[in-house]
Amino acid sequence: MGTLSERILGGSAGDFVDRKVDRAYVHDGTGVLTLMALREMGAHVVTPARFHVIFDHIVPANTSLTADLQSELRTFAQEQGMCFSDVGNGICHQLMGEGEVLPGEVVAGADSHTCTLGAFGAFATGMGATDLAGIWASGATWFRVPETIAIRLHGELTGAAEPKDVALQYVSLLGMEGATYRAIEFIGTGAATIPMHGRLTLCNMAVESGAKTGMFFADAVTTAYLRGFGKFADMQETEPCTYEREISIDLGAVRPLVAVPPRVDTVKNAAALAGTAIDQVFVGTCTNGRFEDLARFAHIVKGKQVKVRTIVVPASRTVLERLEREGHLGTIIRSGCVIGPAGCGPCLGAHMGVIGKGEVCLSTANRNFSNRMGVGGAIYLSSVATAAVSALNGEITEPEADDVR
Amino acid sequence: MYAEGKAVCIGSDIDTDLIIAGRYLRTKDRSLWAEHVFEDLDPALRKRLNGAVIVAGKNMGCGSSREQAVIALKEAGVKAVIAPSFARIFFRNAINIGLPVLEAEVACDEGMIVQFDIDAGWVESHGVRFAIRPLSPRMRSILHAGGLVPYWRARQ
Ligand code: SF4
């Protein structure tokens, strides 16, 4: 009996527990520090097959320094026999969500958006590089079993609203620190209506409210998705448990929303911001760079031309290949967009698509902190549909049901 | 673990991008992070950090998991960070590199002397003592060792 976190971690909220980590991963940004810490510890990697090293943040390398750091980490990962994924394969959270992480697992990632994988009913949380070095060295780490906030979903999304709009809505309801130290569980009849890609979007943004992780119960949707990757998993049954707090969202009432810079919890109706000038649109990231996202984007821009520079970055090579196979890639290219290599793209403001001083970007990412995508630039966050119609109009525009049909 | 320092006051929801910007992450040179710490928040802050105790508002260190943020503060000479609440990855990272983080509600006056004792569980300024939310025994041992690396080495 307990919340999903309590059941997976094996303790009651507030307990400190030591747990074996089923899967741990670092990326090119955090992996270098992890390797440094491991060497300083004088330790070695215990179970390389459970650890992934994924190059996604600055890919391909932009400077000699980045290239040297990547080369050192690449060599190490390969020598150790860790699961290594090189540039262009995709974002760590996406790759771990393509049949790697399974329900009930304990997952640690050296990146704050590791919470994305809670969508499978795993306990997945972000940590720092030194924590990951400790996991490489021992295969385990300590956790404080979190209290849980339940987000009860009712009804079904309508019109042009997407799971991303639900994510912006709950982050604004909770506030940027409303769930600090807590886990979020998405429950209720509405949860079953959200497809896997949408669950990943919802869990991805849990950390924007401070949460340790966001989780869905593994159900028929989860197991069907995993079967597509050749993995079999059991469903998770709900049990009576104590939530610290419960908020409820009527999916049928969710409208397209936009987070206004520089806070992700300052959220307005897209309609209220209509006409806001933008310099760049960015569609992609671990929040919204999945196949269904980019296919929806392609559907909206098909046969039209974007009015502002628009960068589209698939979350993984698998996404890119499927877009190509199903004809969406050509549609996106012909509409005037720039396609970036699968990975984080300009999300962290280090590489390819950085914005200039005074420039405004409308992005499908999860963070709009000051200067994140470039010094002096401002970031609005929205769904894919809002980004697509805004790209076509050159200004923030609310998508209509007809746009997405 | 007793220590004291001069307070440097910063606001609420200070994210890790503001502590150390993404453009400086790709290096192994820890002094570079200290050099650019808080650059996008207030470049003048850096000069006041040596020997300082940062007193922040709620949700300190939110955002990315970048450990460079806590390393930058430590390398810049920060003795401790006090805030009513921390983002959890930042909190864990700070302990892992041996930077004391104290969860307490302290009114900040720039330059005031702040004293604290993590084991005894208090922080004091202007003669007023505040309780800090206790750390787990494990976190305290890691902090005492000077971080997870020395903690680990000592246990080999
Ligand atoms: S896409 Fe953005 S938010 Fe996601 S892992 Fe990459 S940098 Fe982080």
XYZ file of C-alpha atoms and ligand atoms in Angstrom:
569
model
C 0.000 0.000 0.000
C 1.403 3.341 -0.900
C 2.142 5.873 -3.566
C 4.064 4.700 -6.610
C 7.256 6.227 -5.191
C 6.752 4.473 -1.862
C 6.155 1.150 -3.574
C 9.127 1.423 -5.920
C 11.569 2.832 -3.364
C 10.284 0.577 -0.602
C 9.699 2.992 2.240
C 7.291 5.584 3.550
C 7.389 9.267 2.631
C 10.197 10.907 4.569
C 12.332 7.749 4.910
C 15.901 7.708 3.641
C 16.568 4.495 1.746
C 19.523 2.980 -0.106
C 18.482 1.563 -3.446
C 20.015 -0.271 -6.313
C 19.767 1.893 -9.427
C 18.431 -0.107 -12.379
C 19.532 2.372 -14.998
C 21.703 5.450 -14.823
C 22.725 7.878 -17.513
C 24.814 10.943 -18.167
C 25.147 13.153 -21.229
C 28.089 14.952 -22.799
C 27.510 17.943 -20.508
C 27.421 16.168 -17.154
C 29.414 13.053 -18.065
C 32.762 14.820 -18.081
C 32.324 15.898 -14.459
C 31.083 12.422 -13.553
C 34.227 10.922 -15.014
C 36.413 13.432 -13.143
C 34.664 12.600 -9.856
C 34.980 8.853 -10.470
C 38.718 9.232 -11.042
C 39.115 11.377 -7.944
C 37.289 8.695 -5.977
C 39.774 6.156 -7.258
C 36.791 3.952 -8.113
C 35.746 1.973 -11.156
C 32.489 1.317 -13.007
C 30.719 -1.691 -11.470
C 27.945 -2.622 -13.910
C 28.643 -0.857 -17.219
C 25.709 -2.513 -19.005
C 23.261 -0.621 -16.730
C 24.883 2.758 -17.426
C 24.317 4.890 -20.498
C 26.466 7.714 -21.832
C 24.511 9.731 -24.362
C 25.840 12.643 -26.424
C 23.023 15.106 -27.003
C 23.723 18.542 -25.575
C 26.335 20.010 -27.901
C 26.179 17.776 -30.940
C 28.105 17.602 -33.124
C 30.847 19.352 -31.115
C 31.104 23.101 -31.705
C 34.664 23.910 -30.570
C 37.941 22.060 -30.138
C 37.504 22.159 -26.377
C 34.076 20.513 -26.564
C 35.442 17.981 -29.041
C 38.338 17.097 -26.714
C 36.041 16.645 -23.721
C 33.665 14.517 -25.778
C 36.500 12.442 -27.141
C 37.779 11.628 -23.659
C 34.322 10.616 -22.433
C 33.556 8.627 -25.596
C 36.774 6.626 -25.272
C 36.121 5.957 -21.603
C 32.535 4.809 -22.157
C 33.527 2.499 -24.980
C 36.481 1.018 -23.097
C 34.271 0.352 -20.089
C 31.599 -1.308 -22.184
C 28.933 1.182 -21.127
C 25.920 1.759 -23.396
C 27.238 4.578 -25.511
C 25.183 6.711 -27.872
C 27.054 9.112 -30.121
C 26.093 12.465 -31.638
C 22.926 12.503 -33.696
C 21.187 9.569 -32.028
C 19.063 11.782 -29.842
C 18.304 13.320 -26.466
C 19.092 11.144 -23.465
C 15.552 11.221 -22.016
C 14.055 10.344 -25.398
C 16.453 7.446 -26.001
C 15.843 6.067 -22.514
C 12.135 6.286 -23.356
C 12.486 4.258 -26.547
C 12.153 0.894 -24.838
C 14.962 1.185 -22.280
C 13.216 2.210 -19.060
C 10.517 -0.141 -17.773
C 7.764 0.244 -15.177
C 8.905 -0.099 -11.569
C 12.573 0.630 -12.249
C 14.730 3.058 -10.286
C 16.386 5.435 -12.734
C 18.948 8.154 -12.064
C 20.110 10.613 -14.688
C 22.627 13.405 -14.504
C 20.105 15.832 -15.913
C 17.166 17.516 -14.265
C 14.652 16.289 -16.838
C 15.234 12.637 -15.964
C 11.756 12.920 -14.415
C 10.464 12.440 -17.990
C 10.848 8.670 -17.594
C 8.356 8.597 -14.731
C 5.845 8.403 -17.585
C 6.498 4.643 -17.609
C 5.709 4.191 -13.924
C 9.420 4.169 -13.052
C 10.965 6.203 -10.251
C 13.215 8.434 -12.344
C 14.966 11.484 -11.007
C 17.755 13.917 -11.855
C 20.969 14.188 -9.892
C 24.340 15.876 -10.200
C 27.522 14.507 -11.698
C 29.166 13.459 -8.432
C 26.058 11.535 -7.374
C 26.238 9.718 -10.695
C 29.907 8.915 -10.108
C 28.870 7.313 -6.827
C 26.304 5.249 -8.755
C 28.872 4.191 -11.366
C 31.103 3.100 -8.496
C 28.511 1.252 -6.412
C 25.417 0.642 -8.547
C 23.274 2.222 -5.820
C 22.491 5.498 -4.093
C 20.363 6.980 -1.341
C 16.931 8.499 -1.803
C 14.548 10.329 0.418
C 11.146 8.807 -0.296
C 9.103 11.809 -1.402
C 5.641 12.911 -0.396
C 3.332 12.859 -3.394
C 1.029 15.415 -4.953
C -1.708 13.887 -7.093
C -2.885 15.605 -10.237
C -6.266 14.153 -11.063
C -7.164 14.447 -14.732
C -10.783 14.363 -15.921
C -12.302 14.309 -19.366
C -10.400 14.554 -22.604
C -8.463 17.209 -24.498
C -10.435 19.042 -27.154
C -9.750 21.490 -29.957
C -6.105 22.429 -30.456
C -5.096 21.809 -26.830
C -2.211 19.394 -26.274
C -0.625 17.651 -23.287
C 1.931 20.515 -23.308
C -0.866 22.935 -22.453
C -1.825 20.682 -19.539
C 1.813 20.745 -18.436
C 1.926 24.551 -18.516
C -1.352 24.630 -16.640
C -0.237 22.382 -13.778
C 3.123 24.142 -13.465
C 1.327 27.466 -13.171
C -1.121 25.972 -10.639
C 1.681 24.573 -8.483
C 4.207 27.366 -9.067
C 7.941 26.973 -9.667
C 8.539 25.511 -6.234
C 5.088 24.158 -5.478
C 6.252 20.551 -5.652
C 9.827 20.868 -4.373
C 11.023 17.580 -2.794
C 7.745 15.937 -3.873
C 6.719 13.455 -6.525
C 3.732 14.093 -8.750
C 1.355 11.299 -9.759
C -1.029 11.807 -12.659
C -4.180 9.872 -11.869
C -7.876 9.761 -12.733
C -9.908 8.759 -15.743
C -8.318 11.478 -17.877
C -4.855 9.969 -17.432
C -5.785 6.943 -19.525
C -6.732 9.207 -22.448
C -3.228 10.709 -22.699
C -1.024 8.855 -25.198
C 2.541 7.898 -24.285
C 4.164 10.871 -26.001
C 1.891 13.200 -24.045
C 2.661 11.454 -20.759
C 6.349 12.009 -21.449
C 5.642 15.719 -22.010
C 3.673 15.957 -18.760
C 6.311 14.170 -16.676
C 9.123 16.100 -18.359
C 7.900 19.361 -16.858
C 7.493 18.040 -13.306
C 10.884 19.466 -12.340
C 9.708 22.931 -13.418
C 7.480 22.853 -10.352
C 10.409 21.608 -8.288
C 9.278 17.987 -8.244
C 11.617 15.057 -7.928
C 9.647 13.205 -10.550
C 6.306 13.007 -12.322
C 4.688 9.601 -12.752
C 1.928 7.768 -14.562
C 0.794 4.268 -13.631
C 1.809 1.747 -16.284
C -1.432 0.757 -18.045
C -2.506 -0.671 -21.388
C -1.156 2.420 -23.173
C 2.281 1.930 -21.579
C 2.510 -1.773 -22.262
C 1.357 -1.370 -25.886
C 3.991 1.335 -26.428
C 6.742 -0.810 -24.928
C 5.682 -3.811 -27.003
C 6.430 -1.629 -30.033
C 10.040 -1.667 -28.838
C 9.946 -5.416 -28.170
C 9.633 -5.026 -24.392
C 7.079 -6.672 -22.178
C 5.981 -5.120 -18.936
C 3.282 -5.554 -16.335
C 0.681 -2.944 -15.616
C 0.631 -1.241 -12.235
C -2.545 -1.299 -10.177
C -3.516 1.678 -8.091
C -3.685 1.123 -4.323
C -5.153 3.193 -1.553
C -2.486 5.658 -0.430
C -2.026 9.048 1.148
C -1.394 12.004 -1.105
C -0.135 15.165 0.481
C -2.316 17.208 -1.787
C -4.539 16.701 -4.774
C -5.298 19.117 -7.575
C -7.645 18.408 -10.391
C -7.632 19.459 -14.018
C -10.525 19.154 -16.436
C -8.812 18.278 -19.694
C -11.854 19.392 -21.659
C -11.398 22.939 -20.381
C -7.691 23.268 -21.212
C -6.941 25.933 -23.851
C -3.673 26.647 -25.668
C -1.356 28.350 -23.181
C 1.939 30.211 -23.276
C 4.521 30.718 -20.505
C 5.808 34.280 -20.491
C 9.510 35.013 -19.888
C 11.336 34.648 -17.611
C 9.163 32.334 -15.467
C 7.635 29.073 -16.493
C 4.820 29.540 -13.981
C 3.679 32.826 -15.520
C 1.182 31.347 -17.921
C -1.395 33.101 -20.109
C -3.885 32.031 -22.726
C -2.243 32.044 -26.137
C -5.191 34.206 -27.224
C -4.195 36.887 -24.715
C -0.714 37.111 -26.224
C -1.872 37.065 -29.839
C 0.152 39.454 -31.967
C 3.307 39.312 -29.809
C 6.225 39.643 -32.228
C 8.718 36.780 -32.416
C 12.097 36.419 -34.117
C 12.486 32.667 -33.953
C 10.430 29.539 -33.398
C 12.056 26.411 -32.013
C 10.254 23.083 -32.143
C 11.868 20.101 -30.486
C 13.496 19.141 -27.124
C 12.839 16.409 -24.599
C 9.471 18.092 -23.986
C 8.088 18.174 -27.520
C 10.472 16.693 -30.072
C 8.756 13.344 -30.498
C 7.320 11.897 -33.698
C 3.716 12.826 -32.909
C 4.837 16.392 -32.110
C 6.733 16.922 -35.331
C 4.102 15.136 -37.414
C 1.502 17.552 -35.983
C 3.804 20.430 -36.822
C 4.186 19.140 -40.384
C 0.442 18.771 -40.701
C -0.092 22.411 -39.742
C 2.609 23.932 -41.951
C 1.958 21.657 -44.938
C 1.927 23.628 -48.190
C 2.603 26.911 -46.371
C 5.661 29.007 -45.582
C 6.886 30.039 -42.153
C 7.279 33.805 -41.711
C 10.065 33.743 -39.100
C 13.161 31.574 -38.873
C 12.017 28.252 -37.545
C 14.289 25.533 -36.236
C 12.957 22.001 -35.969
C 14.999 19.421 -34.096
C 13.826 15.825 -33.739
C 14.375 14.288 -30.311
C 16.009 11.188 -31.767
C 17.222 9.511 -34.929
C 14.259 7.130 -34.694
C 11.952 10.154 -34.762
C 13.849 11.631 -37.702
C 13.741 8.380 -39.673
C 10.030 7.954 -39.123
C 9.359 11.556 -40.152
C 11.297 10.871 -43.314
C 9.514 7.590 -43.939
C 6.080 9.095 -43.536
C 6.783 12.135 -45.664
C 6.726 14.751 -42.903
C 10.368 15.677 -43.172
C 10.005 16.943 -46.718
C 6.913 18.893 -45.702
C 8.804 20.603 -42.900
C 11.817 21.403 -45.097
C 9.632 22.779 -47.885
C 7.811 25.058 -45.467
C 11.106 26.903 -44.933
C 12.262 25.433 -41.606
C 15.833 24.589 -40.635
C 16.299 20.978 -39.498
C 18.891 20.402 -36.781
C 20.594 17.136 -35.905
C 18.704 15.010 -33.367
C 19.593 16.277 -29.886
C 18.966 19.253 -27.639
C 19.547 21.826 -30.373
C 19.456 25.426 -29.187
C 17.518 24.563 -25.989
C 20.407 25.331 -23.665
C 21.767 28.293 -25.583
C 25.126 26.784 -26.377
C 24.864 25.724 -29.948
C 22.997 26.172 -33.237
C 20.062 28.516 -32.841
C 21.248 30.788 -30.045
C 19.206 34.006 -30.004
C 20.622 37.531 -29.882
C 20.076 40.438 -27.513
C 16.507 41.676 -27.585
C 15.358 38.721 -29.678
C 12.276 36.701 -28.847
C 11.956 32.973 -29.338
C 8.777 30.934 -29.105
C 9.902 27.474 -28.063
C 8.300 24.131 -27.314
C 10.907 23.492 -24.585
C 10.385 23.473 -20.837
C 12.429 26.431 -19.539
C 12.339 30.138 -20.255
C 14.892 31.482 -17.778
C 16.569 34.765 -18.697
C 19.470 34.321 -21.139
C 18.950 30.551 -21.429
C 18.939 30.557 -25.221
C 21.293 33.526 -25.546
C 22.250 36.620 -23.564
C 19.519 39.251 -23.640
C 17.026 37.033 -25.430
C 13.510 36.220 -24.224
C 11.741 32.864 -24.456
C 8.014 32.099 -24.596
C 7.013 28.464 -24.168
C 4.094 26.812 -25.933
C 2.690 23.657 -27.450
C 3.667 22.456 -30.915
C 0.388 23.607 -32.450
C 0.811 27.120 -31.046
C 4.423 27.191 -32.262
C 3.375 26.031 -35.734
C 0.596 28.578 -36.325
C 2.781 31.299 -34.783
C 5.633 30.408 -37.149
C 3.230 30.754 -40.083
C 2.020 34.155 -38.865
C 5.329 35.538 -37.575
C 3.678 36.370 -34.259
C 2.130 34.513 -31.362
C -1.177 33.074 -32.538
C -3.690 30.820 -30.872
C -4.201 27.579 -32.805
C -7.782 26.607 -33.660
C -9.254 23.128 -33.780
C -9.282 23.372 -37.595
C -5.514 23.920 -37.683
C -4.751 20.591 -36.093
C -7.393 18.444 -37.750
C 30.680 22.360 12.094
C 30.795 25.997 13.160
C 31.575 28.778 10.695
C 30.688 32.382 10.029
C 30.778 34.864 7.212
C 29.370 38.085 5.826
C 25.953 37.858 4.258
C 25.411 38.411 0.563
C 21.684 38.700 -0.098
C 20.116 37.396 -3.309
C 16.501 36.914 -4.332
C 14.094 33.998 -4.756
C 14.013 31.394 -7.539
C 17.651 31.971 -8.491
C 18.141 29.356 -11.202
C 21.343 27.538 -12.047
C 21.572 29.374 -15.391
C 21.905 32.594 -13.394
C 24.543 31.046 -11.143
C 26.630 29.807 -14.049
C 25.483 30.303 -17.630
C 25.319 27.366 -20.040
C 27.950 28.980 -22.274
C 30.666 28.413 -19.659
C 29.988 24.771 -18.889
C 32.291 23.107 -21.380
C 35.600 23.074 -19.539
C 37.264 21.266 -16.670
C 38.710 24.496 -15.341
C 36.894 25.120 -12.073
C 38.333 28.636 -11.696
C 36.551 29.669 -14.896
C 33.178 28.915 -13.297
C 34.078 30.982 -10.250
C 35.145 33.805 -12.526
C 31.737 33.916 -14.236
C 29.538 33.084 -11.266
C 26.285 35.136 -11.152
C 27.377 36.931 -14.315
C 23.843 37.112 -15.709
C 22.330 38.070 -12.344
C 24.769 40.781 -11.220
C 28.406 40.676 -12.339
C 29.414 42.766 -9.286
C 28.366 39.945 -6.926
C 31.416 37.806 -7.616
C 33.828 40.159 -5.839
C 31.877 39.910 -2.612
C 31.722 36.125 -2.447
C 35.053 35.227 -0.860
C 34.322 34.195 2.723
C 30.650 35.076 2.276
C 27.478 33.321 3.325
C 24.826 33.603 0.642
C 21.361 34.252 2.018
C 18.888 33.499 -0.724
C 15.119 33.510 -1.060
C 12.997 30.435 -1.650
C 13.672 27.769 -4.298
C 17.397 28.461 -4.460
C 19.196 26.751 -7.326
C 16.191 25.685 -9.372
C 16.582 24.487 -12.931
C 19.310 22.381 -14.425
C 21.264 19.670 -12.631
C 24.593 21.321 -13.496
C 27.004 20.721 -10.675
C 29.110 23.577 -12.033
C 26.700 25.891 -10.178
C 27.677 24.692 -6.707
C 31.318 24.295 -7.724
C 31.376 27.909 -8.964
C 30.087 29.112 -5.588
C 32.547 27.018 -3.628
C 35.483 28.017 -5.827
C 34.486 31.670 -5.433
C 34.957 31.248 -1.677
C 31.327 30.954 -0.538
C 31.191 29.345 2.919
C 27.553 28.346 2.959
C 24.211 28.998 1.310
C 21.112 29.651 3.396
C 17.593 29.660 1.980
C 14.071 28.841 3.166
C 13.920 26.176 0.432
C 16.269 24.730 -2.168
C 15.770 22.943 -5.442
C 16.572 19.360 -4.518
C 19.274 18.647 -7.099
C 21.128 21.826 -6.121
C 20.865 20.811 -2.464
C 22.198 17.314 -3.103
C 24.967 18.653 -5.347
C 26.098 21.146 -2.696
C 26.437 18.423 -0.080
C 28.256 16.222 -2.588
C 30.953 18.834 -3.147
C 31.133 19.814 0.522
C 29.355 23.172 0.381
C 27.123 23.607 3.448
C 23.488 24.342 2.587
C 21.151 25.372 5.382
C 17.405 25.366 5.091
C 16.267 28.226 7.298
C 14.181 31.368 7.121
C 16.675 34.206 7.751
C 16.000 37.899 7.075
C 18.963 39.175 5.094
C 20.892 42.363 5.683
C 23.752 42.806 3.239
C 27.066 42.417 5.045
C 25.649 41.231 8.386
C 27.663 38.540 10.119
C 26.001 35.125 9.880
C 27.140 32.330 12.179
C 26.051 28.753 11.857
C 26.585 25.291 13.218
C 25.235 22.538 11.025
C 25.562 19.744 13.587
C 23.931 21.788 16.312
C 21.265 22.828 13.812
C 21.208 26.604 14.040
C 22.079 29.764 12.190
C 22.387 33.131 13.913
C 22.493 36.763 12.817
C 21.955 40.050 14.701
C 21.787 37.935 17.849
C 18.739 36.022 16.633
C 19.014 32.265 16.315
C 17.057 30.268 13.730
C 16.623 26.491 13.551
C 17.726 24.766 10.373
C 15.916 21.800 8.907
C 18.076 18.846 10.007
C 20.165 16.909 7.505
C 20.118 13.121 7.423
C 23.087 11.454 9.175
C 24.411 10.401 5.749
C 24.307 13.945 4.397
C 26.108 15.182 7.506
C 28.859 12.580 7.126
C 29.356 13.487 3.463
C 29.564 17.163 4.393
C 32.009 16.425 7.216
C 34.208 14.464 4.852
C 34.297 17.465 2.515
C 32.075 15.945 -0.150
C 31.175 12.629 -1.728
C 34.626 12.104 -3.305
C 36.613 12.263 -0.031
C 33.762 10.431 1.750
C 34.074 7.638 -0.767
C 37.880 7.556 -0.623
C 37.825 7.307 3.160
C 35.559 4.267 2.973
C 37.603 2.307 0.421
S 16.331 19.222 -24.716
Fe 16.766 20.959 -23.377
S 15.773 20.478 -21.454
Fe 15.889 18.574 -22.631
S 17.782 17.569 -21.945
Fe 18.288 18.819 -23.733
S 18.948 20.807 -22.908
Fe 17.869 19.715 -21.276
